[in-house]
Amino acid sequence: MKTMINIALPKGRLGEKVYDMFEKAGFECPSIKEVNRNLIFENPELGIRYFWAKPSDVAIYVERGAADIGVAGKDILLEYSPDVYELLDLNVGICRMAVASKKDFRDDTEKTLRVATKFPNIAKDYYTKKCRDIDIIKLNGSIELAPILNLSDVIVDIVESGNTLKANNLEPFETIVGISARLISNKASFKFKTKEIEAIKAGLAALVEVK
Ligand code: PRP
């Protein structure tokens, strides 16, 4: 019987783009294109099974071995440090983690900086390196509201087009790190299903290079 590879993909626009890469690399699963609410799709002939997970959960499935491999944003990998192998930068889902604030904000280094974010660990690491005293305000979304309502001085958040910041009269003023989607693997799976995982990695890597 063929070894089955379980692949966790991030549900949404990025996931669809990433699935297209898997398909081009020869790991197609036609049933995934059917319009329905199914979450799991398999192609037994190729020995692959895809499932759609919430993007921030992909690394959890992979770390715990519910998925052998998956695709997660570098933001999630930096924030949660899951115990997985990072195999390949897929060069899609490109954005950056940035500090932003109201246009007229001036940092008073005598005062504790109030930082609103969905990424407390990334923010803490960044300001620790700068020896800046901060107060983290952990939010779960719509981070741009925080400086507008004076809940925080700055935000640490993902900037892609910059449109959300602009629409809310905020400005990015420091880039913390560049972000893109990464192919990740469960450590035990990589050991026991090396051949299959390496084949997928090589197929995807060929597509990344020709970009
Ligand atoms: C992300 C991020 C910004 C926005 C940036 O939010 O938190 O709000 O995208 O994109 P842009 O620079 O292209 O405007 P997301 O859509 O994930 O929703 P959220 O507010 O729930 O975090």
PDB file of C-alpha atoms and ligand atoms in Angstrom:
ATOM      1  CA  MET A   1       0.000   0.000   0.000  1.00  0.00           C
ATOM      2  CA  LYS A   2       1.157   3.524  -0.795  1.00  0.00           C
ATOM      3  CA  THR A   3       2.452   5.624   2.091  1.00  0.00           C
ATOM      4  CA  MET A   4      -0.085   8.360   2.792  1.00  0.00           C
ATOM      5  CA  ILE A   5       1.167  11.932   3.249  1.00  0.00           C
ATOM      6  CA  ASN A   6      -1.148  14.240   5.193  1.00  0.00           C
ATOM      7  CA  ILE A   7      -0.829  17.875   4.177  1.00  0.00           C
ATOM      8  CA  ALA A   8      -2.292  20.789   6.152  1.00  0.00           C
ATOM      9  CA  LEU A   9      -2.998  23.830   4.005  1.00  0.00           C
ATOM     10  CA  PRO A  10      -4.076  27.252   5.285  1.00  0.00           C
ATOM     11  CA  LYS A  11      -7.748  27.837   4.462  1.00  0.00           C
ATOM     12  CA  GLY A  12      -8.321  30.939   2.343  1.00  0.00           C
ATOM     13  CA  ARG A  13      -6.743  32.816  -0.539  1.00  0.00           C
ATOM     14  CA  LEU A  14      -3.147  31.909   0.336  1.00  0.00           C
ATOM     15  CA  GLY A  15      -4.090  28.244   0.696  1.00  0.00           C
ATOM     16  CA  GLU A  16      -5.639  28.172  -2.770  1.00  0.00           C
ATOM     17  CA  LYS A  17      -2.493  29.682  -4.255  1.00  0.00           C
ATOM     18  CA  VAL A  18      -0.364  27.159  -2.384  1.00  0.00           C
ATOM     19  CA  TYR A  19      -2.565  24.247  -3.491  1.00  0.00           C
ATOM     20  CA  ASP A  20      -2.051  25.386  -7.112  1.00  0.00           C
ATOM     21  CA  MET A  21       1.688  25.038  -6.522  1.00  0.00           C
ATOM     22  CA  PHE A  22       1.235  21.484  -5.202  1.00  0.00           C
ATOM     23  CA  GLU A  23      -0.931  20.713  -8.240  1.00  0.00           C
ATOM     24  CA  LYS A  24       1.655  22.111 -10.688  1.00  0.00           C
ATOM     25  CA  ALA A  25       4.313  20.084  -8.905  1.00  0.00           C
ATOM     26  CA  GLY A  26       2.334  16.923  -9.740  1.00  0.00           C
ATOM     27  CA  PHE A  27       0.489  16.375  -6.459  1.00  0.00           C
ATOM     28  CA  GLU A  28      -3.008  17.074  -7.684  1.00  0.00           C
ATOM     29  CA  CYS A  29      -6.235  16.206  -5.934  1.00  0.00           C
ATOM     30  CA  PRO A  30      -9.115  17.228  -8.243  1.00  0.00           C
ATOM     31  CA  SER A  31     -11.856  16.848  -5.603  1.00  0.00           C
ATOM     32  CA  ILE A  32     -10.411  19.845  -3.712  1.00  0.00           C
ATOM     33  CA  LYS A  33     -11.779  22.143  -6.464  1.00  0.00           C
ATOM     34  CA  GLU A  34     -15.381  21.032  -5.871  1.00  0.00           C
ATOM     35  CA  VAL A  35     -17.465  23.757  -4.287  1.00  0.00           C
ATOM     36  CA  ASN A  36     -18.563  22.311  -0.967  1.00  0.00           C
ATOM     37  CA  ARG A  37     -17.732  22.616   2.695  1.00  0.00           C
ATOM     38  CA  ASN A  38     -15.563  19.503   2.948  1.00  0.00           C
ATOM     39  CA  LEU A  39     -12.271  19.962   4.760  1.00  0.00           C
ATOM     40  CA  ILE A  40     -10.451  16.770   3.763  1.00  0.00           C
ATOM     41  CA  PHE A  41      -9.573  15.639   0.224  1.00  0.00           C
ATOM     42  CA  GLU A  42      -7.503  12.730  -0.902  1.00  0.00           C
ATOM     43  CA  ASN A  43      -5.897  11.261  -3.964  1.00  0.00           C
ATOM     44  CA  PRO A  44      -5.204   7.617  -3.022  1.00  0.00           C
ATOM     45  CA  GLU A  45      -3.282   6.921  -6.256  1.00  0.00           C
ATOM     46  CA  LEU A  46      -0.718   9.582  -5.342  1.00  0.00           C
ATOM     47  CA  GLY A  47      -0.876   8.782  -1.636  1.00  0.00           C
ATOM     48  CA  ILE A  48      -1.760  12.316  -0.565  1.00  0.00           C
ATOM     49  CA  ARG A  49      -4.448  13.756   1.632  1.00  0.00           C
ATOM     50  CA  TYR A  50      -4.999  17.507   1.961  1.00  0.00           C
ATOM     51  CA  PHE A  51      -6.961  19.283   4.618  1.00  0.00           C
ATOM     52  CA  TRP A  52      -7.848  22.926   5.139  1.00  0.00           C
ATOM     53  CA  ALA A  53      -6.917  24.238   8.572  1.00  0.00           C
ATOM     54  CA  LYS A  54      -7.174  27.709  10.037  1.00  0.00           C
ATOM     55  CA  PRO A  55      -3.868  29.355   8.964  1.00  0.00           C
ATOM     56  CA  SER A  56      -2.729  29.945  12.532  1.00  0.00           C
ATOM     57  CA  ASP A  57      -3.445  26.264  13.388  1.00  0.00           C
ATOM     58  CA  VAL A  58      -1.443  24.598  10.581  1.00  0.00           C
ATOM     59  CA  ALA A  59       1.753  24.477  12.654  1.00  0.00           C
ATOM     60  CA  ILE A  60      -0.108  22.786  15.536  1.00  0.00           C
ATOM     61  CA  TYR A  61      -1.339  19.963  13.257  1.00  0.00           C
ATOM     62  CA  VAL A  62       2.177  19.512  11.898  1.00  0.00           C
ATOM     63  CA  GLU A  63       3.962  19.736  15.260  1.00  0.00           C
ATOM     64  CA  ARG A  64       1.700  17.062  16.753  1.00  0.00           C
ATOM     65  CA  GLY A  65       1.876  14.801  13.701  1.00  0.00           C
ATOM     66  CA  ALA A  66      -1.796  15.058  12.668  1.00  0.00           C
ATOM     67  CA  ALA A  67      -0.292  16.369   9.430  1.00  0.00           C
ATOM     68  CA  ASP A  68       3.068  15.227   8.053  1.00  0.00           C
ATOM     69  CA  ILE A  69       3.704  18.509   6.298  1.00  0.00           C
ATOM     70  CA  GLY A  70       1.944  21.838   5.929  1.00  0.00           C
ATOM     71  CA  VAL A  71       2.252  25.436   4.860  1.00  0.00           C
ATOM     72  CA  ALA A  72       2.446  28.165   7.471  1.00  0.00           C
ATOM     73  CA  GLY A  73       3.343  31.855   7.461  1.00  0.00           C
ATOM     74  CA  LYS A  74       6.732  32.814   8.893  1.00  0.00           C
ATOM     75  CA  ASP A  75       4.780  35.088  11.288  1.00  0.00           C
ATOM     76  CA  ILE A  76       3.175  32.035  12.917  1.00  0.00           C
ATOM     77  CA  LEU A  77       6.511  30.183  13.053  1.00  0.00           C
ATOM     78  CA  LEU A  78       8.223  33.136  14.742  1.00  0.00           C
ATOM     79  CA  GLU A  79       5.372  33.745  17.161  1.00  0.00           C
ATOM     80  CA  TYR A  80       4.771  30.167  18.345  1.00  0.00           C
ATOM     81  CA  SER A  81       8.175  28.517  17.642  1.00  0.00           C
ATOM     82  CA  PRO A  82       6.593  25.122  16.885  1.00  0.00           C
ATOM     83  CA  ASP A  83       8.960  22.145  17.018  1.00  0.00           C
ATOM     84  CA  VAL A  84       8.906  21.425  13.259  1.00  0.00           C
ATOM     85  CA  TYR A  85      11.353  21.506  10.364  1.00  0.00           C
ATOM     86  CA  GLU A  86      11.136  24.484   8.051  1.00  0.00           C
ATOM     87  CA  LEU A  87      11.855  22.949   4.653  1.00  0.00           C
ATOM     88  CA  LEU A  88      11.301  25.649   2.053  1.00  0.00           C
ATOM     89  CA  ASP A  89      10.423  29.300   1.536  1.00  0.00           C
ATOM     90  CA  LEU A  90       7.561  29.171  -0.982  1.00  0.00           C
ATOM     91  CA  ASN A  91       7.956  32.837  -1.819  1.00  0.00           C
ATOM     92  CA  VAL A  92       4.190  33.472  -1.739  1.00  0.00           C
ATOM     93  CA  GLY A  93       2.062  35.255   0.855  1.00  0.00           C
ATOM     94  CA  ILE A  94       4.732  37.923   0.978  1.00  0.00           C
ATOM     95  CA  CYS A  95       4.214  40.684   3.519  1.00  0.00           C
ATOM     96  CA  ARG A  96       6.115  42.132   6.472  1.00  0.00           C
ATOM     97  CA  MET A  97       5.771  42.490  10.209  1.00  0.00           C
ATOM     98  CA  ALA A  98       5.912  46.192  11.007  1.00  0.00           C
ATOM     99  CA  VAL A  99       5.495  48.754  13.747  1.00  0.00           C
ATOM    100  CA  ALA A 100       2.886  51.384  12.897  1.00  0.00           C
ATOM    101  CA  SER A 101       1.323  54.318  14.656  1.00  0.00           C
ATOM    102  CA  LYS A 102      -0.625  57.516  14.115  1.00  0.00           C
ATOM    103  CA  LYS A 103       1.235  59.880  11.793  1.00  0.00           C
ATOM    104  CA  ASP A 104       1.912  62.428  14.530  1.00  0.00           C
ATOM    105  CA  PHE A 105       3.194  59.880  17.081  1.00  0.00           C
ATOM    106  CA  ARG A 106       6.578  60.745  18.631  1.00  0.00           C
ATOM    107  CA  ASP A 107       8.189  58.110  20.811  1.00  0.00           C
ATOM    108  CA  ASP A 108       9.007  59.370  24.309  1.00  0.00           C
ATOM    109  CA  THR A 109      11.671  56.897  25.443  1.00  0.00           C
ATOM    110  CA  GLU A 110      11.218  57.967  29.067  1.00  0.00           C
ATOM    111  CA  LYS A 111       7.794  56.321  29.034  1.00  0.00           C
ATOM    112  CA  THR A 112       6.734  52.681  28.690  1.00  0.00           C
ATOM    113  CA  LEU A 113       5.604  52.109  25.112  1.00  0.00           C
ATOM    114  CA  ARG A 114       2.114  50.595  24.807  1.00  0.00           C
ATOM    115  CA  VAL A 115       2.156  48.008  21.987  1.00  0.00           C
ATOM    116  CA  ALA A 116      -1.038  46.374  20.687  1.00  0.00           C
ATOM    117  CA  THR A 117      -0.570  43.169  18.695  1.00  0.00           C
ATOM    118  CA  LYS A 118      -1.697  39.686  17.783  1.00  0.00           C
ATOM    119  CA  PHE A 119       1.995  38.681  17.985  1.00  0.00           C
ATOM    120  CA  PRO A 120       3.176  39.296  21.578  1.00  0.00           C
ATOM    121  CA  ASN A 121       6.305  37.128  21.295  1.00  0.00           C
ATOM    122  CA  ILE A 122       7.524  38.792  18.107  1.00  0.00           C
ATOM    123  CA  ALA A 123       6.883  42.221  19.650  1.00  0.00           C
ATOM    124  CA  LYS A 124       8.612  41.274  22.940  1.00  0.00           C
ATOM    125  CA  ASP A 125      11.679  39.906  21.133  1.00  0.00           C
ATOM    126  CA  TYR A 126      11.959  42.978  18.973  1.00  0.00           C
ATOM    127  CA  TYR A 127      11.764  45.507  21.804  1.00  0.00           C
ATOM    128  CA  THR A 128      13.933  43.435  24.166  1.00  0.00           C
ATOM    129  CA  LYS A 129      16.719  43.655  21.579  1.00  0.00           C
ATOM    130  CA  LYS A 130      16.242  47.426  21.516  1.00  0.00           C
ATOM    131  CA  CYS A 131      16.185  47.543  25.358  1.00  0.00           C
ATOM    132  CA  ARG A 132      12.859  49.368  25.116  1.00  0.00           C
ATOM    133  CA  ASP A 133      10.424  49.072  28.007  1.00  0.00           C
ATOM    134  CA  ILE A 134       7.000  48.041  26.673  1.00  0.00           C
ATOM    135  CA  ASP A 135       3.520  47.087  27.787  1.00  0.00           C
ATOM    136  CA  ILE A 136       2.003  44.452  25.490  1.00  0.00           C
ATOM    137  CA  ILE A 137      -1.715  44.612  24.799  1.00  0.00           C
ATOM    138  CA  LYS A 138      -2.709  41.324  23.186  1.00  0.00           C
ATOM    139  CA  LEU A 139      -5.576  41.668  20.716  1.00  0.00           C
ATOM    140  CA  ASN A 140      -7.088  39.149  18.329  1.00  0.00           C
ATOM    141  CA  GLY A 141      -7.852  41.266  15.272  1.00  0.00           C
ATOM    142  CA  SER A 142      -8.644  44.759  13.972  1.00  0.00           C
ATOM    143  CA  ILE A 143      -5.400  45.857  15.624  1.00  0.00           C
ATOM    144  CA  GLU A 144      -5.550  49.209  13.800  1.00  0.00           C
ATOM    145  CA  LEU A 145      -8.261  50.338  16.216  1.00  0.00           C
ATOM    146  CA  ALA A 146      -5.882  50.411  19.178  1.00  0.00           C
ATOM    147  CA  PRO A 147      -3.873  53.601  18.449  1.00  0.00           C
ATOM    148  CA  ILE A 148      -6.951  55.362  17.078  1.00  0.00           C
ATOM    149  CA  LEU A 149      -8.796  54.833  20.363  1.00  0.00           C
ATOM    150  CA  ASN A 150      -5.628  55.491  22.387  1.00  0.00           C
ATOM    151  CA  LEU A 151      -5.549  51.942  23.713  1.00  0.00           C
ATOM    152  CA  SER A 152      -1.926  51.787  22.536  1.00  0.00           C
ATOM    153  CA  ASP A 153       0.860  54.019  21.211  1.00  0.00           C
ATOM    154  CA  VAL A 154       1.864  51.672  18.393  1.00  0.00           C
ATOM    155  CA  ILE A 155       0.848  48.378  16.822  1.00  0.00           C
ATOM    156  CA  VAL A 156       2.970  45.455  15.681  1.00  0.00           C
ATOM    157  CA  ASP A 157       1.101  43.872  12.814  1.00  0.00           C
ATOM    158  CA  ILE A 158       1.236  42.413   9.332  1.00  0.00           C
ATOM    159  CA  VAL A 159       1.405  44.896   6.478  1.00  0.00           C
ATOM    160  CA  GLU A 160       0.772  43.617   2.986  1.00  0.00           C
ATOM    161  CA  SER A 161      -0.494  46.342   0.639  1.00  0.00           C
ATOM    162  CA  GLY A 162      -0.521  48.974   3.396  1.00  0.00           C
ATOM    163  CA  ASN A 163      -4.138  49.815   2.532  1.00  0.00           C
ATOM    164  CA  THR A 164      -5.552  49.002   5.963  1.00  0.00           C
ATOM    165  CA  LEU A 165      -3.064  51.346   7.654  1.00  0.00           C
ATOM    166  CA  LYS A 166      -3.696  54.096   5.114  1.00  0.00           C
ATOM    167  CA  ALA A 167      -7.471  53.802   5.455  1.00  0.00           C
ATOM    168  CA  ASN A 168      -7.086  54.294   9.199  1.00  0.00           C
ATOM    169  CA  ASN A 169      -4.594  57.184   8.982  1.00  0.00           C
ATOM    170  CA  LEU A 170      -1.768  55.097  10.374  1.00  0.00           C
ATOM    171  CA  GLU A 171       1.786  54.847   9.106  1.00  0.00           C
ATOM    172  CA  PRO A 172       4.325  52.022   9.219  1.00  0.00           C
ATOM    173  CA  PHE A 173       7.626  53.293  10.583  1.00  0.00           C
ATOM    174  CA  GLU A 174       9.792  50.244  11.255  1.00  0.00           C
ATOM    175  CA  THR A 175       9.955  46.836   9.591  1.00  0.00           C
ATOM    176  CA  ILE A 176      10.618  44.020  12.047  1.00  0.00           C
ATOM    177  CA  VAL A 177      10.908  41.108   9.627  1.00  0.00           C
ATOM    178  CA  GLY A 178       9.855  39.985   6.147  1.00  0.00           C
ATOM    179  CA  ILE A 179       7.185  37.282   6.034  1.00  0.00           C
ATOM    180  CA  SER A 180       6.299  34.584   3.501  1.00  0.00           C
ATOM    181  CA  ALA A 181       4.728  31.129   3.454  1.00  0.00           C
ATOM    182  CA  ARG A 182       6.968  28.193   4.410  1.00  0.00           C
ATOM    183  CA  LEU A 183       6.721  24.446   3.828  1.00  0.00           C
ATOM    184  CA  ILE A 184       7.064  22.766   7.217  1.00  0.00           C
ATOM    185  CA  SER A 185       7.359  19.138   8.284  1.00  0.00           C
ATOM    186  CA  ASN A 186       6.694  17.091  11.363  1.00  0.00           C
ATOM    187  CA  LYS A 187      10.066  15.846  12.638  1.00  0.00           C
ATOM    188  CA  ALA A 188       9.154  12.153  12.959  1.00  0.00           C
ATOM    189  CA  SER A 189       7.350  12.171   9.590  1.00  0.00           C
ATOM    190  CA  PHE A 190      10.450  13.581   7.959  1.00  0.00           C
ATOM    191  CA  LYS A 191      12.442  10.703   9.371  1.00  0.00           C
ATOM    192  CA  PHE A 192      10.016   7.946   8.374  1.00  0.00           C
ATOM    193  CA  LYS A 193       8.571   9.376   5.140  1.00  0.00           C
ATOM    194  CA  THR A 194      11.747  11.092   3.904  1.00  0.00           C
ATOM    195  CA  LYS A 195      11.447   9.970   0.276  1.00  0.00           C
ATOM    196  CA  GLU A 196       7.853  11.159  -0.149  1.00  0.00           C
ATOM    197  CA  ILE A 197       8.399  14.475   1.666  1.00  0.00           C
ATOM    198  CA  GLU A 198      11.637  15.189  -0.210  1.00  0.00           C
ATOM    199  CA  ALA A 199       9.809  14.555  -3.506  1.00  0.00           C
ATOM    200  CA  ILE A 200       7.137  17.122  -2.613  1.00  0.00           C
ATOM    201  CA  LYS A 201       9.773  19.607  -1.455  1.00  0.00           C
ATOM    202  CA  ALA A 202      11.744  19.182  -4.696  1.00  0.00           C
ATOM    203  CA  GLY A 203       8.603  19.617  -6.839  1.00  0.00           C
ATOM    204  CA  LEU A 204       7.701  22.829  -5.031  1.00  0.00           C
ATOM    205  CA  ALA A 205      11.290  24.112  -4.988  1.00  0.00           C
ATOM    206  CA  ALA A 206      11.439  23.841  -8.793  1.00  0.00           C
ATOM    207  CA  LEU A 207       8.397  26.122  -8.999  1.00  0.00           C
ATOM    208  CA  VAL A 208       9.847  28.651  -6.545  1.00  0.00           C
ATOM    209  CA  GLU A 209      13.062  28.901  -8.554  1.00  0.00           C
ATOM    210  CA  VAL A 210      11.388  29.628 -11.894  1.00  0.00           C
ATOM    211  CA  LYS A 211       9.403  32.551 -10.402  1.00  0.00           C
TER     212      LYS A 211
HETATM  213  C1  PRP B   1      -4.206  41.624   8.344  1.00  0.00           C
HETATM  214  C2  PRP B   1      -3.415  42.590   9.200  1.00  0.00           C
HETATM  215  C3  PRP B   1      -3.876  43.931   8.681  1.00  0.00           C
HETATM  216  C4  PRP B   1      -4.130  43.649   7.218  1.00  0.00           C
HETATM  217  C5  PRP B   1      -2.956  44.158   6.404  1.00  0.00           C
HETATM  218  O1  PRP B   1      -5.447  41.510   8.904  1.00  0.00           O
HETATM  219  O2  PRP B   1      -3.684  42.384  10.568  1.00  0.00           O
HETATM  220  O3  PRP B   1      -5.041  44.340   9.329  1.00  0.00           O
HETATM  221  O4  PRP B   1      -4.257  42.236   7.059  1.00  0.00           O
HETATM  222  O5  PRP B   1      -3.178  44.043   5.019  1.00  0.00           O
HETATM  223  P1  PRP B   1      -2.963  45.285   4.046  1.00  0.00           P
HETATM  224  O6  PRP B   1      -1.650  45.928   4.366  1.00  0.00           O
HETATM  225  O7  PRP B   1      -2.974  44.657   2.664  1.00  0.00           O
HETATM  226  O8  PRP B   1      -4.108  46.219   4.216  1.00  0.00           O
HETATM  227  P2  PRP B   1      -6.438  40.311   8.629  1.00  0.00           P
HETATM  228  O9  PRP B   1      -7.081  40.498   7.298  1.00  0.00           O
HETATM  229  O10 PRP B   1      -5.720  39.028   8.814  1.00  0.00           O
HETATM  230  O11 PRP B   1      -7.569  40.517   9.737  1.00  0.00           O
HETATM  231  P3  PRP B   1      -7.536  40.857  11.302  1.00  0.00           P
HETATM  232  O12 PRP B   1      -7.938  42.281  11.407  1.00  0.00           O
HETATM  233  O13 PRP B   1      -8.537  39.930  11.878  1.00  0.00           O
HETATM  234  O14 PRP B   1      -6.156  40.645  11.840  1.00  0.00           O
END
